[in-house]
Coordinates of C-alpha atoms in Angstrom, one line a residue:
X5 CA -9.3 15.9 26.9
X6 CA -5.8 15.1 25.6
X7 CA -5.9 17.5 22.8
X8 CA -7.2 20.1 24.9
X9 CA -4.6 19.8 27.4
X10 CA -2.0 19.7 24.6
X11 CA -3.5 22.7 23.2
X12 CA -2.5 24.6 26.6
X13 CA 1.1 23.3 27.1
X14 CA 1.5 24.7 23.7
X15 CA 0.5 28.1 24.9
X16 CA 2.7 27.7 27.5
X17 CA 5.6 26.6 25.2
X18 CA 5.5 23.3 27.5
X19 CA 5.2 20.5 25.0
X20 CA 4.5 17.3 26.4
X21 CA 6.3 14.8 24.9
X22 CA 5.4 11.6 23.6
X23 CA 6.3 8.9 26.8
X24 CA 4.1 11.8 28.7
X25 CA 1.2 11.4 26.1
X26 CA 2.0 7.4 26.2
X27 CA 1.6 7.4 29.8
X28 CA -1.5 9.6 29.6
X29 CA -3.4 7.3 27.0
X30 CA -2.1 3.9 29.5
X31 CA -3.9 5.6 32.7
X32 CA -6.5 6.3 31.2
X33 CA -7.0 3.0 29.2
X34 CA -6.1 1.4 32.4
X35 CA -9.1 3.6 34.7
X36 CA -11.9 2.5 31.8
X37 CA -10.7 -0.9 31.0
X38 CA -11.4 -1.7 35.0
X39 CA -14.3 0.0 34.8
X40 CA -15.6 -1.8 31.4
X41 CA -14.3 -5.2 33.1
X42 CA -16.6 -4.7 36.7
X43 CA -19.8 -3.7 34.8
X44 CA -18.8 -6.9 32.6
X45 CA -18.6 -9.1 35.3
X46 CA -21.6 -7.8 37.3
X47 CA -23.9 -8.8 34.3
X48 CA -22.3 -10.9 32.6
X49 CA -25.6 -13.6 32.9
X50 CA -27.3 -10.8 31.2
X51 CA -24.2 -9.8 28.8
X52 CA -26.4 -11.0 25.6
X53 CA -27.9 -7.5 25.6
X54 CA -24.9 -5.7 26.8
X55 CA -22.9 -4.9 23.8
X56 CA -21.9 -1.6 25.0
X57 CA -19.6 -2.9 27.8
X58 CA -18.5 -5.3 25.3
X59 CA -17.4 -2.7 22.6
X60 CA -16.2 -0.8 25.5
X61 CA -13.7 -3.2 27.0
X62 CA -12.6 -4.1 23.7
X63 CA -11.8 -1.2 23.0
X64 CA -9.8 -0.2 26.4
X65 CA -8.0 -3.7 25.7
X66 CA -6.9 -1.9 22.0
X67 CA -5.9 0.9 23.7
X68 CA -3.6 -1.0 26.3
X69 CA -2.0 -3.3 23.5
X70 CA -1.3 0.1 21.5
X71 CA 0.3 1.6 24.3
X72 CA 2.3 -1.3 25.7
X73 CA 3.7 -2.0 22.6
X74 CA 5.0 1.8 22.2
X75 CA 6.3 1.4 25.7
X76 CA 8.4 -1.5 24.7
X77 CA 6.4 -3.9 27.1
X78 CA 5.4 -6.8 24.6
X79 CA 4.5 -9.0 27.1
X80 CA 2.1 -6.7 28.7
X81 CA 0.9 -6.0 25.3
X82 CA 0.4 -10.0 24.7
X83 CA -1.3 -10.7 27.8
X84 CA -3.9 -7.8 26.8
X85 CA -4.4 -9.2 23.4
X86 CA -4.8 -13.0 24.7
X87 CA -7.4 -11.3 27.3
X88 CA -9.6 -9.8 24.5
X89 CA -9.2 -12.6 22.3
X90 CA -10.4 -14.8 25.1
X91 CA -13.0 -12.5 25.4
X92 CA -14.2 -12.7 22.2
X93 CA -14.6 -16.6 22.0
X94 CA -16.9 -15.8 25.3
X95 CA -20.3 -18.2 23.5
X96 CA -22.4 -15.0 24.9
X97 CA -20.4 -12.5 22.9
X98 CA -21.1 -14.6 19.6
X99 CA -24.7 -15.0 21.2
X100 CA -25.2 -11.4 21.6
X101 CA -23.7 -10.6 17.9
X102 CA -25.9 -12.3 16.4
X103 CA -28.6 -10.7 18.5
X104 CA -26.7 -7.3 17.3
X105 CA -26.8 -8.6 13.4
X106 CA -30.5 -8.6 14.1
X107 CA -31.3 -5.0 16.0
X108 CA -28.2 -2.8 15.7
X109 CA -26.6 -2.9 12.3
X110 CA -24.0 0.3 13.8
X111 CA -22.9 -1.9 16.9
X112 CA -22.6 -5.0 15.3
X113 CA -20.1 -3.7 12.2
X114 CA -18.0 -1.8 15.4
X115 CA -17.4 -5.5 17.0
X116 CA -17.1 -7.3 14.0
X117 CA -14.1 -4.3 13.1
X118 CA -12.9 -5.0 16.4
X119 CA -12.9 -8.5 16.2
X120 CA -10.6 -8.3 12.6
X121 CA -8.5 -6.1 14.4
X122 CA -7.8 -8.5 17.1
X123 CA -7.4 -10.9 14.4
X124 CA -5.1 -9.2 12.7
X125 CA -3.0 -8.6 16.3
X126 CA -2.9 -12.4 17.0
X127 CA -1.3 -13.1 14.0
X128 CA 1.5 -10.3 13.9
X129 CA 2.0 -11.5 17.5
X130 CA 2.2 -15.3 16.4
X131 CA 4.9 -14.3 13.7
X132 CA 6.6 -12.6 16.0
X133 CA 6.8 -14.9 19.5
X134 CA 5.3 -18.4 17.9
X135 CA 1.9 -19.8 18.8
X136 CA 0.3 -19.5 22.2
X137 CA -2.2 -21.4 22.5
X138 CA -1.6 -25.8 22.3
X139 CA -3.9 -26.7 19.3
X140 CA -5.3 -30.4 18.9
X141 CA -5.6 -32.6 15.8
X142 CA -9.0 -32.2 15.6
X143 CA -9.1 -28.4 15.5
X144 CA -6.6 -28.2 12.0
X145 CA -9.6 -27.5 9.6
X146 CA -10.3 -24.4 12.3
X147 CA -7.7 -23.5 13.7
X148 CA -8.0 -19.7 14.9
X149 CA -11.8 -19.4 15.9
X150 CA -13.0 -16.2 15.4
X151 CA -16.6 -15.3 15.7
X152 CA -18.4 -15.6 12.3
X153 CA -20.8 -13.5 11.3
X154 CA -23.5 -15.1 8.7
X155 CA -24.3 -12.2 6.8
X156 CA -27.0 -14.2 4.9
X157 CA -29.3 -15.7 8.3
X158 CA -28.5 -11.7 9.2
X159 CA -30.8 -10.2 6.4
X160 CA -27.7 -8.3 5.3
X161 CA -26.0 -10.9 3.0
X162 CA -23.4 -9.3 0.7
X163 CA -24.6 -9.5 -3.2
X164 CA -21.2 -8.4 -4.9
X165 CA -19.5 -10.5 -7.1
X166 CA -16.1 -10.9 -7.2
X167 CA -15.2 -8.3 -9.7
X168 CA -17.0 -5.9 -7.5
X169 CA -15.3 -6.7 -4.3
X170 CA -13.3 -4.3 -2.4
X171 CA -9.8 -4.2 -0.8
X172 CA -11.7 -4.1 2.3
X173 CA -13.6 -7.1 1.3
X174 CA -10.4 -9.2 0.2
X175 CA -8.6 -8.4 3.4
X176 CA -11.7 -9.4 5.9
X177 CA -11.5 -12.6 3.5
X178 CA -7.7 -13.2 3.4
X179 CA -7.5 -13.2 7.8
X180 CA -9.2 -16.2 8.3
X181 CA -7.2 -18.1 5.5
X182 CA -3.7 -16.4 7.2
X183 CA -4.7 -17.5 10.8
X184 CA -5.4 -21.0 9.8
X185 CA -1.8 -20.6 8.0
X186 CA 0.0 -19.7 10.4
X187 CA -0.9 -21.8 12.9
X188 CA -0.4 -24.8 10.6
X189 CA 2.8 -24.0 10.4
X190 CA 3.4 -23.9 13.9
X191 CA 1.3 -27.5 14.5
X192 CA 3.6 -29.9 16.2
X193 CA 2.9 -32.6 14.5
X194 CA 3.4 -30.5 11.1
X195 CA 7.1 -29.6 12.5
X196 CA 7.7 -33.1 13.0
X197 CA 6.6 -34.0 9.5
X198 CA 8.8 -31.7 8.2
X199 CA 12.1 -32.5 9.8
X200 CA 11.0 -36.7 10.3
X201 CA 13.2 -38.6 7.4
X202 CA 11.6 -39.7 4.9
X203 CA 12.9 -43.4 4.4
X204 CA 12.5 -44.4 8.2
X205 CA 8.7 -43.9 8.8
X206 CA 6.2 -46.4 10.2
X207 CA 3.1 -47.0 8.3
X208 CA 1.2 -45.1 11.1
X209 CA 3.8 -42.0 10.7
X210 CA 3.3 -42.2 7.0
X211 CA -0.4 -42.1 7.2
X212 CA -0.3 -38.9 9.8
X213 CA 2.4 -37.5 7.0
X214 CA -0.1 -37.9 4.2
X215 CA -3.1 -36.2 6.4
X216 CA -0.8 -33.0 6.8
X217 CA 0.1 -32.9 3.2
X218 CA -3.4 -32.7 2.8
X219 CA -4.4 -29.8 4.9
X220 CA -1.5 -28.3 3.4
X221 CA -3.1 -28.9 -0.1
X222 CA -6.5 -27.4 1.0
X223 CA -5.3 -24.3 2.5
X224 CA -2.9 -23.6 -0.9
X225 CA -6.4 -24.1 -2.6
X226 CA -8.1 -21.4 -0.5
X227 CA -4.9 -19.4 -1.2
X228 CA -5.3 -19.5 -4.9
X229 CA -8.8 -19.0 -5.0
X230 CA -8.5 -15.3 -2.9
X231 CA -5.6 -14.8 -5.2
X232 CA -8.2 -15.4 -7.8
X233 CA -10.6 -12.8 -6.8
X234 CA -8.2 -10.2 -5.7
X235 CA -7.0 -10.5 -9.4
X236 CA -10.6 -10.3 -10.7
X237 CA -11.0 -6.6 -9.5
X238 CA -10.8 -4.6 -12.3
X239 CA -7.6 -3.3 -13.5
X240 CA -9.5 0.4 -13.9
X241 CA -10.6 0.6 -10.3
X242 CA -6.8 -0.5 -9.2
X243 CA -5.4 2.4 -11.3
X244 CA -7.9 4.6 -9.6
X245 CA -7.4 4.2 -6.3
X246 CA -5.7 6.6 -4.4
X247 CA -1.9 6.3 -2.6
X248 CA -3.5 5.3 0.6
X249 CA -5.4 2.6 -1.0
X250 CA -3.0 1.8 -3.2
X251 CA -0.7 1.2 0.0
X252 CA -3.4 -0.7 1.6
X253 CA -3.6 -2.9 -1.8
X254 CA -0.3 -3.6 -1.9
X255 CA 0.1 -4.2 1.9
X256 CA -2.9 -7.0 1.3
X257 CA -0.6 -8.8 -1.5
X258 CA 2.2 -8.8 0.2
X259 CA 0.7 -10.9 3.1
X260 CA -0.7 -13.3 1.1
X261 CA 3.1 -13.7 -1.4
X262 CA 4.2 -13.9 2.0
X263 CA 1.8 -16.9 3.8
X264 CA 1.9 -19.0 0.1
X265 CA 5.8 -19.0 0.4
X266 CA 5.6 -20.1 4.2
X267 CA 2.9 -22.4 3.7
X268 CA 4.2 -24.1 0.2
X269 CA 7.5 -24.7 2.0
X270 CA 6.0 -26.0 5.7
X271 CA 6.4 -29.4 4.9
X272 CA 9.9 -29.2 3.3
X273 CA 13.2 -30.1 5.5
X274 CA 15.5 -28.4 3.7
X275 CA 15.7 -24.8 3.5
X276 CA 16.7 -24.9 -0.3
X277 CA 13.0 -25.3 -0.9
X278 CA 12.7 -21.3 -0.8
X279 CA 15.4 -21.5 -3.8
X280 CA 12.4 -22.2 -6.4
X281 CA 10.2 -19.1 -5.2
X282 CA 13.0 -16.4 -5.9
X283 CA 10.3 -14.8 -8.2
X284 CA 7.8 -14.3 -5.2
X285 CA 10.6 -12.9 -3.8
X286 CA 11.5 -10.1 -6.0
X287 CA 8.1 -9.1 -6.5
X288 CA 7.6 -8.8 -2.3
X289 CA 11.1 -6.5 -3.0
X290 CA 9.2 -4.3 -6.1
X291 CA 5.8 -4.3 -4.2
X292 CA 7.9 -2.6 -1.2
X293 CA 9.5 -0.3 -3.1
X294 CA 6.4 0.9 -4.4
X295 CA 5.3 1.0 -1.7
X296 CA 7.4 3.5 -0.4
X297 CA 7.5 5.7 -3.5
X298 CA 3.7 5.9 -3.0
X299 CA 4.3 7.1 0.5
X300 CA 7.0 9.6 -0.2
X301 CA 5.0 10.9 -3.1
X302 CA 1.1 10.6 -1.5
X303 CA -0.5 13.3 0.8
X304 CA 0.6 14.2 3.9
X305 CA -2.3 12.3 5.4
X306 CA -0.3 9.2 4.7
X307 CA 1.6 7.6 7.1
X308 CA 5.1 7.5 6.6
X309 CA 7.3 4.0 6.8
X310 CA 9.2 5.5 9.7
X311 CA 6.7 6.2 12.1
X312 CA 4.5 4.0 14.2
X313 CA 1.7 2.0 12.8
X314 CA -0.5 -1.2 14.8
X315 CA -0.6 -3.3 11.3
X316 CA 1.6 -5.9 9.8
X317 CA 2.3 -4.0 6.3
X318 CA 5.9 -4.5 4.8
X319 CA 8.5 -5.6 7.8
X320 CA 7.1 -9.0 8.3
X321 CA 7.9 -9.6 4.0
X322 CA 10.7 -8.2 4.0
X323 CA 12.4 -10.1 6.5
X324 CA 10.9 -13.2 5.6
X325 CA 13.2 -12.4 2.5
X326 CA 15.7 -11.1 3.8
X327 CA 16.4 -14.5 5.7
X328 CA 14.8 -17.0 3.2
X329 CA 15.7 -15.7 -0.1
X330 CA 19.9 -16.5 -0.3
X331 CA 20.0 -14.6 -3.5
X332 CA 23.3 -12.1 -2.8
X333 CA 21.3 -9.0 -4.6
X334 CA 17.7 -9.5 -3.6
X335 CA 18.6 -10.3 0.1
X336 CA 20.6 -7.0 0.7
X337 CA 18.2 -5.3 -1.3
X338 CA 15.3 -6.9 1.7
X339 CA 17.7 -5.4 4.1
X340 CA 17.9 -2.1 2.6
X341 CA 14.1 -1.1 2.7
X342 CA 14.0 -3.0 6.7
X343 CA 16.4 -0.7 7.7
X344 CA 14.0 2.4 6.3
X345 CA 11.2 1.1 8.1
X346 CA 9.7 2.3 11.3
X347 CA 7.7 0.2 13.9
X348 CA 4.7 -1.9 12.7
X349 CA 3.2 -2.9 16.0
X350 CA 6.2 -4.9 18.1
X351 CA 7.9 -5.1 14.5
X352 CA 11.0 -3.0 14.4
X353 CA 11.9 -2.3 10.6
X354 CA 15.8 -1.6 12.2
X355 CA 15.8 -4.4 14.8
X356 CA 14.5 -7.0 12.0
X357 CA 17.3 -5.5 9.9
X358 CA 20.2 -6.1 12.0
X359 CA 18.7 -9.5 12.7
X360 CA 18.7 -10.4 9.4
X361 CA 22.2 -9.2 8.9
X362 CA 23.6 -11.1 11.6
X363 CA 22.2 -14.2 10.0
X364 CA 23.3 -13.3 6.0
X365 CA 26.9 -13.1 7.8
X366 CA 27.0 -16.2 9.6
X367 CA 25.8 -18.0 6.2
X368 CA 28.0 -16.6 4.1
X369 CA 30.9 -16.9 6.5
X370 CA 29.9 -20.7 7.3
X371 CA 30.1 -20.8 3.2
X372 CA 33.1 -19.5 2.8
X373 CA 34.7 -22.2 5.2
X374 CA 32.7 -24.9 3.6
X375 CA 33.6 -24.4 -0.2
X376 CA 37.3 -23.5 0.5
X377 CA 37.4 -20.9 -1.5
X378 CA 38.7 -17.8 -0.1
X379 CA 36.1 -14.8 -0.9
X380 CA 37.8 -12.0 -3.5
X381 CA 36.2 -9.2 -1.2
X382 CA 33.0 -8.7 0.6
X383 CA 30.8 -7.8 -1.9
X384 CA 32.0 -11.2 -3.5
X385 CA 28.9 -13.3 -4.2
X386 CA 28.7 -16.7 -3.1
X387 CA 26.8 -19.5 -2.8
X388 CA 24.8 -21.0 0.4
X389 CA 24.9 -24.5 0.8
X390 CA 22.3 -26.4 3.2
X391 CA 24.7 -27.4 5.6
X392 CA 25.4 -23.4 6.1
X393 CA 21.9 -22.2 6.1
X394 CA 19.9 -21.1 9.4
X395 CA 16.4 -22.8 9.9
X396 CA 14.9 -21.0 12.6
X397 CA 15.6 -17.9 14.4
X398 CA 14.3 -17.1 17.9
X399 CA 14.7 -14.6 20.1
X400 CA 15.7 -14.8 23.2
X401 CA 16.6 -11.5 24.7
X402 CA 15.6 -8.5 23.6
X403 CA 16.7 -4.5 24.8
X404 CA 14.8 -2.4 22.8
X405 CA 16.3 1.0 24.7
X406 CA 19.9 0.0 23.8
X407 CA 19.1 -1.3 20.7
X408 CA 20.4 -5.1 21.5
X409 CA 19.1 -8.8 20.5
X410 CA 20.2 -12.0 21.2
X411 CA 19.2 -14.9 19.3
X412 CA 19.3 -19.0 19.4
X413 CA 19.5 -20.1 15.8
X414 CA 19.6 -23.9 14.3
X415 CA 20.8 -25.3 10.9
X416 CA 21.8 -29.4 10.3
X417 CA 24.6 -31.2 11.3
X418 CA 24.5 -32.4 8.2
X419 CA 22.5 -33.5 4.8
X420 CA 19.7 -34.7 6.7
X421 CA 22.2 -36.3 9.8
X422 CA 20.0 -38.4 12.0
X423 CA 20.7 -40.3 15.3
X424 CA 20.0 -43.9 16.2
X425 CA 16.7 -42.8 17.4
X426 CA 16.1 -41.1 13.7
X427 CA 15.8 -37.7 14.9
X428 CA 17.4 -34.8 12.8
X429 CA 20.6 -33.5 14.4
X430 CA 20.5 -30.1 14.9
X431 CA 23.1 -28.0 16.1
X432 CA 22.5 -24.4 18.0
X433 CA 24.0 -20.9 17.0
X434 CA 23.9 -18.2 19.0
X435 CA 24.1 -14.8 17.3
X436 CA 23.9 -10.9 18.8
X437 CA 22.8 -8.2 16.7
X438 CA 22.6 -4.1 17.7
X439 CA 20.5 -2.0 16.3

C-alpha cells in the first residue's frame, strides 16, 4: 500500500518525504496494533491456540518501537518495547509455543525471531537508559527471562557441533549470556560491592561480596566458553563469508569484547581497571574499521554506517572506548569512527561522539590542573589520573532536533575518600555537549 502510493507521488513529481512515510507506518502500526490487542484480550483464555494474534501484535509493537525511535520519541519507543516484553513472559505465550514447537514449525521459528529481536531491544535500551525492571537476589542466575525454547522435548533438537555452528547460531547463543550481563552490572547490590571499601566490611557484607564475585566468575565462564565456539568455526568458512556476513560476524565480536570488558571490570572501584584491557580495546577500534571498509567496499545491498539501523552493531563499542580506554591515540581514534556513524536504534553515532568528547576534555583538563604541568599544546598527551577520571555518565536531557545533551557525571573525591558512615564520596559534574 505504501509503495504503491509512493509509486504515484513519483509520477506526480510529489515525493513524500520521510517524517510523511514515518507518520504513515505509525498510523498504521497504531490502527493494527489496537486491533491485534482487542482480539488478544477477547480470547485471551483461549490464547494457547491463538498464535496469530500473538505474532500479529508483536509485530505492530516492532513497528511502533521502529517508528518512535526515528521520531525521536524514546520513551514512547520504551513503553512499546516493555509492553511486548511483558507480553512475551505472558505463561500462555510460552504455553502456546511450545504447543507451536509441536504443530507449526513456520509460526513457532517467526516468534522465537521475534522474541530475540525483542531481546536484542531490551538490552540496547538497558545500555542506553539503565535497567527498568527492580531485580531480586534470587533471580541473579536468570536474570532476563526470555521464553526458552527446548529444541530437544520439540523433536527438532539441533545436531551441529560446534565447528558447524553458524553466526546465526552464536548470536541466538551470545543474547542470553549478554542480558544476564548486563543486568548484573546494573544489580544494586553489585554497585554497592563495587564502590563499598574494602577494609571496613562486616562479615555479613563480606559474605554477600564473595557471592557476587561468584556470579561474576560464572558468567566470565559462559563468556569464554561462546568465545570458545565462535573461534572453533572454521577459519575457511569465515574467509568465505560474504561482506554482509562478514559485518554481521564482526558486529557479534564486538558485543561480546564489549560485555567481557564491562563485566571483568563490574566489581572494580577504580576506573584504572580498564587500564589492563587496552588490547580489547584496540581490537574493538580495528574490528570497526573493518567494519566500515567492508561496508564502503560491499554491495549496495549493504547498509551503510550512516543510515538508520534497529541493532546495536558498532556505536555502543565504540563509545564504551571512547570513555573507558584513557589511551590519548586509541580514544580519539573511538571518537573518530562515532562521529561517522549513523543511528543504531536510539544510538546516535554523532550524539555518542560529542558525548564522549565532552568527557575526554573534562579529564584531560582536570589532569592538567592535577599534575601541574602546563600542557605543550593540545594534541600534548597526558596522563589520567583516578582522581580526574569520570565513572558514570547519565543523561539527563536530551534535544535531539537541536542537536543538544546534558549530562550528570561522577568521579571521587578522592583515592577511595569515604565519610564516617563509610560510603564513597562522590562528587557531581555536569557537562553539555552539541552535536
Amino acid at each position: 500500500m505504501l509503495y504503491s502510493s509512493s509509486m504515484a507521488n513519483e509520477n506526480d513529481n510529489n515525493w513524500i518525504s520521510s517524517k510523511t512515510v514515518v507518520e504513515a507506518l505509525r498510523t498504521f502500526s497504531c490502527d493494527q496494533y489496537g486491533k491485534a490487542t482487542r482480539r488478544l484480550n477477547m480470547i485471551l483464555v483461549d490464547a494457547v491456540q491463538k498464535y496469530d494474534v500473538l505474532l500479529e501484535t508483536l509485530f505492530a509493537c516492532l513497528l511502533l518501537v521502529v517508528c518512535e525511535v526515528l521520531r525521536g520519541s524514546d520513551v514512547a519507543a520504551q513503553y512499546h518495547l516493555d509492553g511486548a516484553i511483558r507480553l512475551i513472559r505472558m505463561p500462555s505465550v510460552a504455553k502456546s509455543q511450545l504447543l507451536l514447537a509441536d504443530n507449526n514449525i513456520n509460526n513457532w521459528c517467526a516468534m522465537k525471531e521475534l522474541s530475540l529481536i525483542f531481546q536484542q531491544l531490551d538490552l540496547q535500551a538497558a545500555a542506553f537508559s539503565g535497567p527498568r525492571v527492580p531485580i531480586c537476589t534470587e533471580d541473579i542466575e536468570s536474570i532476563t527471562r526470555y521464553p526458552t525454547f527446548n529444541l530437544q522435548d520439540s523433536g527438532i533438537a539441533d545436531k551441529k557441533g560446534a565447528s558447524e555452528s553458524t553466526i546465526e547460531d552464536l548470536r541466538q547463543n551470545l543474547l542470553p549470556i549478554q542480558a544476564k550481563v548486563s543486568r548484573f552490572i546494573d544489580f544494586k547490590t553489585v554497585i554497592k560491592c563495587k564502590y563499598h571499601p574494602k577494609l571496613k566490611q562486616t562479615q555479613e557484607q563480606e559474605d554477600e561480596s564473595n557471592a557476587i564475585k561468584k556470579v561474576q566468575e560464572t558468567l566470565l565462564e559462559q563468556l569464554k566458553h561462546w568465545k570458545t565456539n565462535f573461534d572453533s568455526v572454521s577459519p575457511g568458512s569465515k574467509e568465505g563469508l560474504n561482506p554482509i556476513k562478514q559485518c554481521a560476524t564482526i558486529a557479534l565480536l564486538l558485543s561480546y569484547l564489549t560485555s567481557y570488558v564491562l563485566l571483568s571490570t563490574s566489581l572494580s572501584p577504580d576506573e584504572t581497571a580498564y587500564d589492563s584491557h587496552s588490547a580489547t580495546f584496540a581490537q574493538i577500534i580495528k574490528l570497526s574499521e573493518t567494519f566500515f571498509q567492508q561496508e564502503k567496499f560491499g554491495p549496495d545491498t549493504l547498509p551503510s554506517s550512516n543510515t538508520f539501523s534497529i541493532d546495536m552493531k558498532v556505536i555502543y563499542p565504540l563509545y564504551i572506548t571512547a570513555l573507558k580506554c584513557r589511551d590519548y591515540t586509541m580514544r580519539r581514534r573511538a571518537v573518530h569512527l562515532l562521529s561517522m556513524c549513523g543511528r543504531e536504534g536510539v544510538w546516535d553515532g554523532r550524539m555518542m561522539a560529542s558525548i564522549a568528547q565532552s568527557v575526554i576534555a573534562y579529564e584531560e583538563e582536570l589532569a592538567t590542573r592535577l599534575n601541574s604541568t602546563p600542557r605543550e599544546d593540545e594534541n600534548s598527551m597526558i596522563a589520567i589520573p583516578e582522581r580526574a577520571r569520570i565513572h558514570g555518565v547519565g543523561i539527563v536531557d536530551m534535544d535531539r532536533e537541536q542537536g543538544e545533551v546534558n549530562m550528570v557525571c561522577s568521579r571521587h573525591m578522592g583515592m577511595m575518600t569515604v565519610n564516617i558512615d563509610n560510603q564513597v564520596i562522590w562528587e557531581r559534574v555536569v557537562l553539555y555537549a552539541k552535536f
